[in-house]
Amino acid sequence: MAPPAQAPHALRLTRRQTLLTLSATLAGTGSLLTACARLPAQAQANPHAGIAREPAHLTLDNPGLYRLVNRLSWGASDAELNLAYQIGPGAYIAQQTADATPAALPPAAQSQIDGLTITQKPLITILGDLEDMRQADDKQPYQKELTRLAREAASRHVLRALYSPQQLREHMVWFWFNHFNVHQHKHNIRAMLGDYEDQALRPHALGRFRDILGAVAHHPAMLRYLDNDQNAANHINENYARELLELHTLSVDGGYTQRDVQELARVLTGHGVRHTDKIPKLRREWAGLYVHDGAYEFNPARHDFDDKALLGLTIKRRGAGELDEVLDKLATHPATARFVCGKIARFMLSDQPPDTLVKRMSATFISTQGHIGETLKTLLYAPEFTQAEPGKFKDPMHYVLSAVRAAYDDKVILNTQPVLNWLNRLGEGLYNRQTPDGYPQTEDAWSSSGQMTIRFDIARAIGNNHGGLFKTDDGSRAEQAGFPQLARASYYQFTRAMLRADTRQALDNTASPQDWNTLYLSAPEFMYR
């Protein structure tokens, strides 16, 4: 997404100058801006051609359609643009916001996912196997297996983001992971990441907020990350209670008190993790209150059974159900609606979304009992969503995935490791955020000159060859993928009209298709969506 015609602050101008200066190095001894060689002539579609008529507020010209797809998805690939163009923006939004069973991935991507341990084994089995390894004398195989399982989860996440027909769902999985962040290098969370995404986040990414909130609250990854597996009667740990109020629901300005945190921590006592199917020995009066689902456990022997009072509620003693009563209250609270809708708008639209739009989203959130898909429709239908300005600066995840999608469309990569390496270099490695607030999604966090230099290196790696994306572990099949052809019909139909004159001139004067690719992927306009 192109930045404003006149940047409102000096940083944008400096970054643009830095990028164009870096671009000049591509031609070796000559600048791209003055190169005489041009790409072969291309059949150019009219970039302002209209599309099939939809409801009046969704009738978009091609740049508007491009912005819709580019902001809703992980990047406006040819396949995604063609789909939206053919069915129209209204039908495209309806398809993407539908809370339906996830559509199948391309076979070449799905086969990679089907071969993963995290796909083939349930979490409780994985944890049991790991526990056997941990108790052995040699801890090295245990650590290696944890790392391998985390890498599997990251690879699956990347493949789904790149190739899922339900781009908005995968987009929101990333949003929710940051909203409900866990860090992989605590205890054995690396083994839990795949299940956390697949069972707690992804199924509910477009459903009701109460469902995803409850799924997270009962998942061992969250309970372990925020130390709730250590939270017991007479040994209270407030970590999860505090973040549940501050980061997951009401926000720091949501009106709760320290007493509410303490009372919620008491509600959360007994909710924890169990690695095996073996049920602990319990007193007879507690046996009927014990809950064990996969690796989640509610152990009444660790629960505080006194009454609690928080947020105007009196919580009567009854065990695990006390948490459900509190989550019902939190999920429907107006402060939660404002906080969650504001974060979604910042994630999808801009760093400073219009207050009026956030209010409309909040009203939808409340009226639909927290339905995420319906709340997103309010955002996607809004005129602001397809306006050219101000645009949303891409964090590393958006930049890398959109570059791969732009370069290779629906041609499935064979190796996700280069993508993971690029994200690590850019400081946004999957599951690497240590603090529970998740990665920041604002421009100032990702727009340093060092960040731009690394992005330029990535653009060059993709633009000049496949960057290792099609090289398997044994080195086979790499020769089947050369450098991509980014100057294709979709560029002339949808993208060229949104580029500034100096960017178009630089592209037109590149010395080779590889240079064209690299300059396009490192252009200031490509840094926005």
Coordinates of C-alpha atoms in Angstrom, one line a residue:
M1 CA 0.0 0.0 0.0
A2 CA 1.5 3.3 -1.0
P3 CA 2.2 5.8 1.7
P4 CA 0.7 9.3 1.5
A5 CA 1.8 11.5 -1.4
Q6 CA 3.4 13.9 1.1
A7 CA 4.8 12.0 4.1
P8 CA 3.5 13.5 7.3
H9 CA 6.9 13.1 9.1
A10 CA 10.5 12.9 8.1
L11 CA 10.9 9.2 8.8
R12 CA 9.0 8.2 5.7
L13 CA 11.1 10.4 3.5
T14 CA 14.3 9.2 5.0
R15 CA 13.3 5.6 4.6
R16 CA 12.2 6.1 1.0
Q17 CA 15.6 7.7 0.2
T18 CA 17.4 4.9 1.9
L19 CA 15.5 2.3 -0.1
L20 CA 16.1 4.0 -3.4
T21 CA 19.8 4.4 -2.5
L22 CA 20.0 0.7 -1.7
S23 CA 18.2 -0.1 -5.0
A24 CA 21.0 1.6 -6.9
T25 CA 23.5 -1.0 -5.8
L26 CA 21.6 -3.7 -7.7
A27 CA 23.0 -2.6 -11.1
G28 CA 26.6 -2.9 -9.8
T29 CA 28.4 0.1 -11.3
G30 CA 25.2 1.8 -12.6
S31 CA 22.1 3.1 -10.9
L32 CA 18.7 1.5 -11.5
L33 CA 17.3 5.0 -11.8
T34 CA 19.3 5.7 -14.9
A35 CA 19.6 2.2 -16.4
C36 CA 18.7 2.2 -20.1
A37 CA 17.7 -1.4 -20.5
R38 CA 14.0 -2.2 -20.2
L39 CA 11.9 -5.2 -19.7
P40 CA 10.2 -6.7 -22.7
A41 CA 7.0 -5.0 -23.6
Q42 CA 3.9 -6.4 -21.8
A43 CA 0.2 -6.5 -22.7
Q44 CA -1.2 -3.9 -20.3
A45 CA -4.7 -4.1 -19.0
N46 CA -6.4 -0.9 -18.2
P47 CA -5.7 -0.3 -14.5
H48 CA -8.9 1.6 -14.0
A49 CA -11.2 -0.9 -15.5
G50 CA -14.4 -1.4 -13.5
I51 CA -15.5 -4.7 -12.0
A52 CA -18.9 -6.5 -11.9
R53 CA -21.4 -4.4 -9.9
E54 CA -22.0 -5.2 -6.3
P55 CA -24.0 -3.2 -3.7
A56 CA -23.1 0.4 -4.2
H57 CA -20.8 0.8 -1.2
L58 CA -18.7 -2.2 -2.4
T59 CA -18.3 -1.2 -6.1
L60 CA -14.6 -0.7 -6.4
D61 CA -12.1 0.2 -9.1
N62 CA -9.1 -2.0 -9.5
P63 CA -6.9 -0.1 -7.0
G64 CA -9.7 -0.3 -4.5
L65 CA -10.1 -4.1 -5.1
Y66 CA -6.3 -4.5 -4.7
R67 CA -6.3 -2.7 -1.4
L68 CA -9.2 -4.9 -0.2
V69 CA -7.4 -8.1 -1.0
N70 CA -4.0 -6.9 0.1
R71 CA -5.3 -5.8 3.5
L72 CA -7.6 -8.8 4.1
S73 CA -5.1 -11.4 3.1
W74 CA -1.5 -12.2 3.6
G75 CA -0.7 -10.4 0.3
A76 CA -2.5 -9.8 -3.0
S77 CA -1.4 -12.8 -5.0
D78 CA -2.6 -13.3 -8.6
A79 CA -5.0 -16.1 -7.5
E80 CA -6.5 -14.0 -4.8
L81 CA -6.9 -11.0 -7.0
N82 CA -8.5 -13.0 -9.7
L83 CA -10.9 -14.6 -7.3
A84 CA -12.1 -11.3 -5.8
Y85 CA -12.3 -9.8 -9.3
Q86 CA -14.5 -12.6 -10.6
I87 CA -16.9 -12.9 -7.7
G88 CA -16.9 -9.3 -6.7
P89 CA -15.9 -7.6 -3.4
G90 CA -19.2 -8.3 -1.6
A91 CA -19.1 -12.0 -2.3
Y92 CA -15.4 -12.1 -1.5
I93 CA -15.9 -10.5 1.9
A94 CA -18.8 -12.9 2.6
Q95 CA -16.7 -15.9 1.7
Q96 CA -13.7 -14.8 3.8
T97 CA -15.7 -13.9 6.9
A98 CA -17.7 -17.1 6.9
D99 CA -17.0 -19.2 10.0
A100 CA -17.0 -22.5 8.1
T101 CA -14.9 -25.6 8.1
P102 CA -11.4 -24.5 6.8
A103 CA -11.0 -25.2 3.1
A104 CA -8.4 -27.6 1.8
L105 CA -5.0 -26.4 1.0
P106 CA -3.3 -27.2 -2.4
P107 CA -2.2 -30.9 -2.3
A108 CA 1.5 -29.9 -2.5
A109 CA 1.1 -27.9 0.7
Q110 CA -1.3 -30.3 2.5
S111 CA 1.0 -33.3 1.9
Q112 CA 3.8 -31.4 3.7
I113 CA 1.5 -30.8 6.7
D114 CA 0.1 -34.4 6.7
G115 CA 3.7 -35.7 7.2
L116 CA 4.2 -33.7 10.5
T117 CA 4.3 -35.3 13.9
I118 CA 2.0 -32.6 15.2
T119 CA -0.6 -33.6 12.6
Q120 CA -0.3 -37.3 13.3
K121 CA -0.2 -37.4 17.1
P122 CA -2.4 -35.8 19.7
L123 CA -0.8 -33.5 22.2
I124 CA -1.1 -35.9 25.2
T125 CA 0.8 -38.6 23.3
I126 CA 3.5 -36.1 22.2
L127 CA 3.9 -34.9 25.8
G128 CA 4.0 -38.5 27.1
D129 CA 6.7 -39.5 24.7
L130 CA 8.7 -36.4 25.7
E131 CA 8.3 -37.1 29.3
D132 CA 9.9 -40.5 28.8
M133 CA 12.8 -38.8 27.0
R134 CA 13.2 -36.2 29.7
Q135 CA 13.6 -38.8 32.4
A136 CA 16.4 -40.5 30.6
D137 CA 20.0 -39.5 31.5
D138 CA 20.7 -37.8 28.2
K139 CA 18.7 -34.6 27.9
Q140 CA 20.0 -33.6 24.4
P141 CA 17.5 -35.8 22.5
Y142 CA 14.7 -34.2 24.6
Q143 CA 15.7 -30.7 23.7
K144 CA 16.2 -31.5 20.0
E145 CA 12.7 -33.0 19.9
L146 CA 11.2 -29.9 21.4
T147 CA 12.9 -27.8 18.8
R148 CA 11.8 -30.0 16.0
L149 CA 8.2 -29.9 17.1
A150 CA 8.3 -26.1 17.3
R151 CA 9.7 -25.9 13.8
E152 CA 6.9 -28.2 12.6
A153 CA 4.4 -25.8 14.1
A154 CA 6.1 -22.8 12.4
S155 CA 6.3 -24.6 9.1
R156 CA 2.6 -25.4 9.2
H157 CA 1.7 -21.9 10.1
V158 CA 3.7 -20.5 7.1
L159 CA 2.2 -23.0 4.6
R160 CA -1.4 -22.2 5.8
A161 CA -0.8 -18.5 5.6
L162 CA 0.7 -18.7 2.1
Y163 CA -1.8 -21.0 0.5
S164 CA -5.1 -21.3 2.4
P165 CA -8.1 -20.2 0.4
Q166 CA -9.4 -18.7 3.6
Q167 CA -6.8 -16.0 3.9
L168 CA -8.7 -14.0 6.5
R169 CA -8.9 -16.9 8.9
E170 CA -5.1 -17.4 8.7
H171 CA -4.6 -13.7 9.0
M172 CA -6.7 -13.7 12.2
V173 CA -4.8 -16.8 13.6
W174 CA -1.7 -14.6 13.6
F175 CA -3.6 -11.8 15.2
W176 CA -5.0 -14.0 17.9
F177 CA -1.6 -15.7 18.6
N178 CA -0.2 -12.2 19.3
H179 CA -3.3 -11.3 21.4
F180 CA -2.9 -14.5 23.4
N181 CA 0.8 -14.8 23.1
V182 CA 2.9 -17.6 24.5
H183 CA 6.7 -17.9 24.3
Q184 CA 8.1 -21.1 22.9
H185 CA 11.3 -21.3 25.1
K186 CA 9.5 -21.7 28.5
H187 CA 9.4 -25.2 29.9
N188 CA 8.1 -27.6 27.2
I189 CA 5.8 -25.1 25.4
R190 CA 7.6 -25.9 22.1
A191 CA 5.7 -29.2 22.1
M192 CA 2.4 -27.5 22.7
L193 CA 2.5 -24.8 20.0
G194 CA 1.0 -26.9 17.2
D195 CA -1.9 -27.9 19.3
Y196 CA -2.4 -24.4 20.7
E197 CA -2.8 -23.0 17.2
D198 CA -4.8 -25.9 15.8
Q199 CA -7.2 -26.4 18.7
A200 CA -7.5 -23.2 20.7
L201 CA -7.0 -20.4 18.1
R202 CA -7.7 -21.5 14.5
P203 CA -11.1 -23.1 15.0
H204 CA -12.4 -20.0 16.7
A205 CA -10.5 -17.3 14.7
L206 CA -13.8 -16.1 13.0
G207 CA -16.2 -17.4 15.6
R208 CA -17.3 -15.9 18.9
F209 CA -14.8 -14.2 21.2
R210 CA -16.1 -16.1 24.2
D211 CA -15.2 -19.4 22.5
I212 CA -11.6 -18.5 21.7
L213 CA -11.2 -16.9 25.2
G214 CA -12.4 -20.2 26.8
A215 CA -10.3 -22.4 24.5
V216 CA -7.1 -20.4 25.4
A217 CA -8.0 -20.4 29.2
H218 CA -8.1 -24.2 29.1
H219 CA -5.1 -24.8 27.0
P220 CA -1.9 -26.1 28.6
A221 CA 0.3 -23.7 26.6
M222 CA -1.3 -20.7 28.2
L223 CA -1.6 -22.2 31.6
R224 CA 2.0 -23.1 31.6
Y225 CA 3.3 -19.9 30.0
L226 CA 1.6 -17.7 32.6
D227 CA 2.4 -20.0 35.5
N228 CA -1.2 -21.0 36.3
D229 CA -0.1 -24.6 36.6
Q230 CA 1.6 -23.3 39.7
N231 CA -1.5 -21.6 41.0
A232 CA -3.1 -23.4 43.9
A233 CA -5.1 -22.7 47.1
N234 CA -2.8 -21.1 49.7
H235 CA -0.1 -20.7 47.0
I236 CA -1.7 -18.1 44.7
N237 CA 0.1 -17.1 41.5
E238 CA -1.5 -14.0 39.9
N239 CA 0.3 -14.0 36.5
Y240 CA -2.5 -15.4 34.3
A241 CA -5.2 -13.5 36.2
R242 CA -3.5 -10.2 35.6
E243 CA -2.9 -10.8 31.9
L244 CA -6.4 -12.2 31.4
L245 CA -7.8 -8.8 32.5
E246 CA -5.1 -6.5 31.2
L247 CA -4.1 -8.0 27.8
H248 CA -6.9 -10.5 26.9
T249 CA -10.1 -8.7 27.8
L250 CA -10.7 -5.4 29.6
S251 CA -7.3 -3.7 28.9
V252 CA -5.3 -1.8 31.4
D253 CA -8.0 1.0 31.4
G254 CA -10.9 -1.5 31.8
G255 CA -11.8 -0.5 35.3
Y256 CA -10.7 -3.5 37.2
T257 CA -8.8 -3.3 40.5
Q258 CA -5.9 -5.2 42.1
R259 CA -8.6 -6.9 44.3
D260 CA -10.2 -8.2 41.1
V261 CA -6.9 -9.7 40.0
Q262 CA -6.5 -11.4 43.3
E263 CA -10.0 -12.8 43.2
L264 CA -9.6 -14.0 39.6
A265 CA -6.4 -15.8 40.6
R266 CA -8.4 -17.7 43.2
V267 CA -11.0 -18.6 40.6
L268 CA -8.1 -19.9 38.4
T269 CA -6.6 -22.2 41.1
G270 CA -6.5 -25.8 40.1
H271 CA -6.5 -25.2 36.3
G272 CA -3.3 -26.7 35.1
V273 CA -1.5 -29.3 32.9
R274 CA -1.2 -33.1 33.1
H275 CA 1.2 -35.0 30.8
T276 CA -0.4 -38.4 31.1
D277 CA -3.9 -40.0 31.2
K278 CA -3.3 -41.2 34.7
I279 CA -5.8 -39.6 37.1
P280 CA -4.4 -38.5 40.5
K281 CA -5.8 -40.0 43.7
L282 CA -8.5 -37.7 45.2
R283 CA -10.7 -37.5 48.2
R284 CA -14.1 -39.0 47.5
E285 CA -15.9 -35.6 47.7
W286 CA -13.6 -34.2 45.0
A287 CA -13.7 -37.1 42.6
G288 CA -16.7 -35.9 40.7
L289 CA -15.2 -32.4 40.2
Y290 CA -12.0 -33.6 38.5
V291 CA -11.7 -32.6 34.8
H292 CA -9.2 -34.0 32.4
D293 CA -9.3 -33.2 28.7
G294 CA -6.2 -34.0 26.7
A295 CA -3.3 -32.3 28.5
Y296 CA -5.6 -29.9 30.4
E297 CA -6.5 -30.7 34.0
F298 CA -8.7 -29.2 36.7
N299 CA -7.6 -30.6 40.0
P300 CA -10.1 -29.8 42.8
A301 CA -7.4 -30.7 45.4
R302 CA -5.6 -27.5 44.3
H303 CA -8.7 -25.2 44.0
D304 CA -9.7 -22.5 46.4
F305 CA -13.4 -23.4 47.2
D306 CA -14.2 -20.2 49.1
D307 CA -16.6 -17.8 47.5
K308 CA -15.1 -15.0 45.4
A309 CA -16.2 -11.5 44.5
L310 CA -14.9 -9.6 41.4
L311 CA -16.3 -7.2 38.8
G312 CA -19.6 -7.0 40.6
L313 CA -20.0 -10.8 40.6
T314 CA -20.3 -13.1 43.6
I315 CA -18.8 -16.4 42.5
K316 CA -20.2 -19.3 44.5
R317 CA -18.0 -22.3 45.1
R318 CA -18.4 -25.1 42.5
G319 CA -15.0 -25.9 41.0
A320 CA -14.1 -25.5 37.3
G321 CA -17.4 -23.9 36.4
E322 CA -16.4 -20.8 38.3
L323 CA -14.0 -19.8 35.5
D324 CA -16.8 -20.2 32.9
E325 CA -18.9 -17.7 34.8
V326 CA -16.1 -15.1 34.9
L327 CA -15.2 -15.6 31.2
D328 CA -18.9 -15.0 30.3
K329 CA -18.7 -11.7 32.1
L330 CA -15.4 -10.7 30.6
A331 CA -16.3 -11.6 27.0
T332 CA -19.4 -9.5 27.0
H333 CA -18.0 -6.4 28.8
P334 CA -18.1 -3.1 26.9
A335 CA -14.4 -2.5 27.8
T336 CA -13.5 -5.8 26.2
A337 CA -15.4 -4.9 23.0
R338 CA -13.6 -1.5 22.7
F339 CA -10.2 -3.0 23.4
V340 CA -10.5 -6.0 21.1
C341 CA -12.1 -4.0 18.2
G342 CA -9.4 -1.3 18.5
K343 CA -6.7 -3.9 18.3
I344 CA -8.3 -5.5 15.2
A345 CA -8.7 -2.2 13.5
R346 CA -5.0 -1.3 14.2
F347 CA -4.0 -4.7 12.9
M348 CA -6.0 -4.7 9.7
L349 CA -6.3 -1.0 8.8
S350 CA -3.9 1.6 10.3
D351 CA -2.0 2.5 13.4
Q352 CA -4.6 5.1 14.3
P353 CA -8.0 3.8 13.1
P354 CA -10.9 6.3 13.2
D355 CA -12.6 6.3 16.6
T356 CA -16.0 6.3 14.8
L357 CA -15.1 3.0 13.0
V358 CA -13.9 1.4 16.2
K359 CA -17.2 2.4 17.9
R360 CA -19.2 0.8 15.0
M361 CA -17.2 -2.4 15.3
S362 CA -17.7 -2.4 19.1
A363 CA -21.4 -2.0 18.6
T364 CA -21.4 -5.0 16.2
F365 CA -19.3 -7.0 18.7
I366 CA -21.8 -6.4 21.5
S367 CA -24.9 -7.0 19.4
T368 CA -23.6 -10.2 18.0
Q369 CA -22.4 -11.5 21.3
G370 CA -18.8 -11.1 20.3
H371 CA -18.9 -12.7 16.8
I372 CA -15.6 -12.0 15.2
G373 CA -16.6 -12.6 11.6
E374 CA -19.5 -10.1 11.9
T375 CA -17.3 -7.6 13.6
L376 CA -14.8 -7.9 10.8
K377 CA -17.6 -7.3 8.2
T378 CA -18.2 -3.9 9.8
L379 CA -14.5 -3.1 9.2
L380 CA -14.3 -4.6 5.7
Y381 CA -17.5 -2.9 4.5
A382 CA -16.3 0.5 5.8
P383 CA -15.2 3.0 3.2
E384 CA -12.0 3.6 5.1
F385 CA -10.8 0.0 4.4
T386 CA -10.2 0.6 0.7
Q387 CA -9.1 4.2 0.9
A388 CA -5.6 4.8 -0.3
E389 CA -4.5 6.6 2.9
P390 CA -3.0 6.3 5.3
G391 CA -2.1 2.6 4.7
K392 CA -0.7 0.1 7.1
F393 CA 3.1 -0.5 7.3
K394 CA 4.0 -4.2 7.0
D395 CA 5.5 -5.8 10.0
P396 CA 8.1 -8.5 9.1
M397 CA 5.5 -11.3 8.9
H398 CA 3.4 -9.3 6.4
Y399 CA 6.4 -8.3 4.4
V400 CA 7.9 -11.7 4.0
L401 CA 4.7 -13.6 3.3
S402 CA 3.4 -10.9 0.9
A403 CA 6.7 -11.0 -1.0
V404 CA 6.6 -14.8 -1.4
R405 CA 2.9 -14.7 -2.4
A406 CA 3.7 -11.9 -4.9
A407 CA 6.6 -13.8 -6.4
Y408 CA 5.3 -17.3 -6.6
D409 CA 1.5 -17.0 -6.3
D410 CA 0.1 -20.5 -5.7
K411 CA 3.2 -22.3 -6.6
V412 CA 3.9 -24.2 -3.4
I413 CA 7.3 -23.8 -1.8
L414 CA 9.1 -27.0 -0.7
N415 CA 11.1 -25.5 2.1
T416 CA 9.8 -23.1 4.7
Q417 CA 13.1 -22.7 6.5
P418 CA 14.2 -19.6 4.5
V419 CA 10.9 -17.9 5.5
L420 CA 11.5 -18.7 9.1
N421 CA 15.1 -17.5 8.9
W422 CA 14.1 -14.2 7.3
L423 CA 11.5 -13.6 10.1
N424 CA 14.2 -14.3 12.7
R425 CA 16.6 -11.9 11.0
L426 CA 13.8 -9.2 11.0
G427 CA 13.1 -9.7 14.7
E428 CA 9.7 -11.3 14.4
G429 CA 10.4 -15.0 14.5
L430 CA 7.4 -17.2 15.1
Y431 CA 6.7 -17.9 18.8
N432 CA 9.8 -15.8 19.9
R433 CA 8.1 -12.9 21.6
Q434 CA 9.0 -13.4 25.3
T435 CA 6.4 -11.0 26.8
P436 CA 2.7 -11.8 26.9
D437 CA 1.7 -8.6 24.9
G438 CA 2.7 -10.2 21.6
Y439 CA 4.6 -8.5 18.8
P440 CA 3.9 -4.8 18.2
Q441 CA 1.9 -4.1 15.0
T442 CA 2.8 -0.4 14.6
E443 CA 5.1 1.2 12.0
D444 CA 7.6 2.7 14.5
A445 CA 8.5 -0.8 15.7
W446 CA 9.6 -2.0 12.3
S447 CA 10.8 0.9 10.2
S448 CA 14.4 1.4 11.3
S449 CA 17.1 1.7 8.6
G450 CA 18.5 -1.7 9.8
Q451 CA 15.2 -3.3 9.2
M452 CA 15.0 -1.8 5.7
T453 CA 18.5 -3.1 4.8
I454 CA 17.5 -6.6 5.8
R455 CA 14.3 -6.4 3.8
F456 CA 16.3 -5.3 0.8
D457 CA 18.5 -8.4 1.2
I458 CA 15.4 -10.6 1.3
A459 CA 14.0 -8.9 -1.8
R460 CA 17.2 -9.6 -3.6
A461 CA 17.2 -13.2 -2.5
I462 CA 13.7 -13.7 -3.8
G463 CA 14.1 -11.5 -6.9
N464 CA 17.3 -13.1 -8.2
N465 CA 16.5 -16.7 -7.5
H466 CA 14.2 -18.8 -5.3
G467 CA 16.1 -18.0 -2.1
G468 CA 16.1 -21.7 -1.2
L469 CA 12.3 -21.9 -1.0
F470 CA 12.3 -24.8 -3.5
K471 CA 15.3 -26.6 -2.2
T472 CA 14.5 -29.7 -0.2
D473 CA 16.8 -31.2 2.5
D474 CA 18.5 -33.4 0.1
G475 CA 19.0 -30.6 -2.4
S476 CA 16.7 -32.0 -5.0
R477 CA 14.1 -30.1 -7.2
A478 CA 15.9 -26.8 -6.6
E479 CA 16.5 -26.5 -10.3
Q480 CA 12.8 -26.5 -11.1
A481 CA 12.3 -23.0 -9.8
G482 CA 14.3 -20.0 -11.1
F483 CA 13.8 -16.4 -10.4
P484 CA 10.1 -15.3 -10.4
Q485 CA 8.4 -13.1 -13.0
L486 CA 6.8 -10.3 -11.0
A487 CA 6.3 -7.9 -14.0
R488 CA 3.2 -9.8 -15.2
A489 CA -0.4 -8.9 -16.1
S490 CA -1.6 -8.4 -12.5
Y491 CA 1.0 -5.7 -12.0
Y492 CA -0.2 -3.7 -14.9
Q493 CA -3.9 -4.3 -14.1
F494 CA -3.9 -3.7 -10.3
T495 CA -0.6 -2.3 -9.0
R496 CA 1.2 0.0 -11.3
A497 CA -1.4 2.8 -11.0
M498 CA -0.7 3.0 -7.3
L499 CA 3.0 3.5 -7.6
R500 CA 4.6 6.9 -7.5
A501 CA 6.1 8.2 -10.7
D502 CA 9.7 7.8 -9.5
T503 CA 9.1 4.2 -8.5
R504 CA 7.5 3.5 -11.9
Q505 CA 10.5 5.1 -13.6
A506 CA 13.0 3.2 -11.6
L507 CA 11.2 -0.1 -12.5
D508 CA 11.0 0.8 -16.2
N509 CA 14.7 1.5 -16.3
T510 CA 16.0 -1.7 -14.6
A511 CA 18.7 -3.7 -16.4
S512 CA 17.2 -7.1 -16.0
P513 CA 14.0 -8.9 -14.8
Q514 CA 15.9 -9.9 -11.6
D515 CA 16.7 -6.3 -10.8
W516 CA 13.0 -5.4 -11.5
N517 CA 11.9 -8.0 -9.0
T518 CA 14.3 -6.8 -6.4
L519 CA 13.4 -3.2 -6.8
Y520 CA 9.7 -3.9 -6.8
L521 CA 9.9 -6.0 -3.5
S522 CA 12.0 -3.3 -1.9
A523 CA 10.0 -0.3 -3.1
P524 CA 8.5 2.0 -0.5
E525 CA 5.0 1.2 -1.8
F526 CA 5.5 -2.5 -1.2
M527 CA 6.2 -1.8 2.4
Y528 CA 2.6 -0.8 2.9
R529 CA -0.7 -2.6 2.6

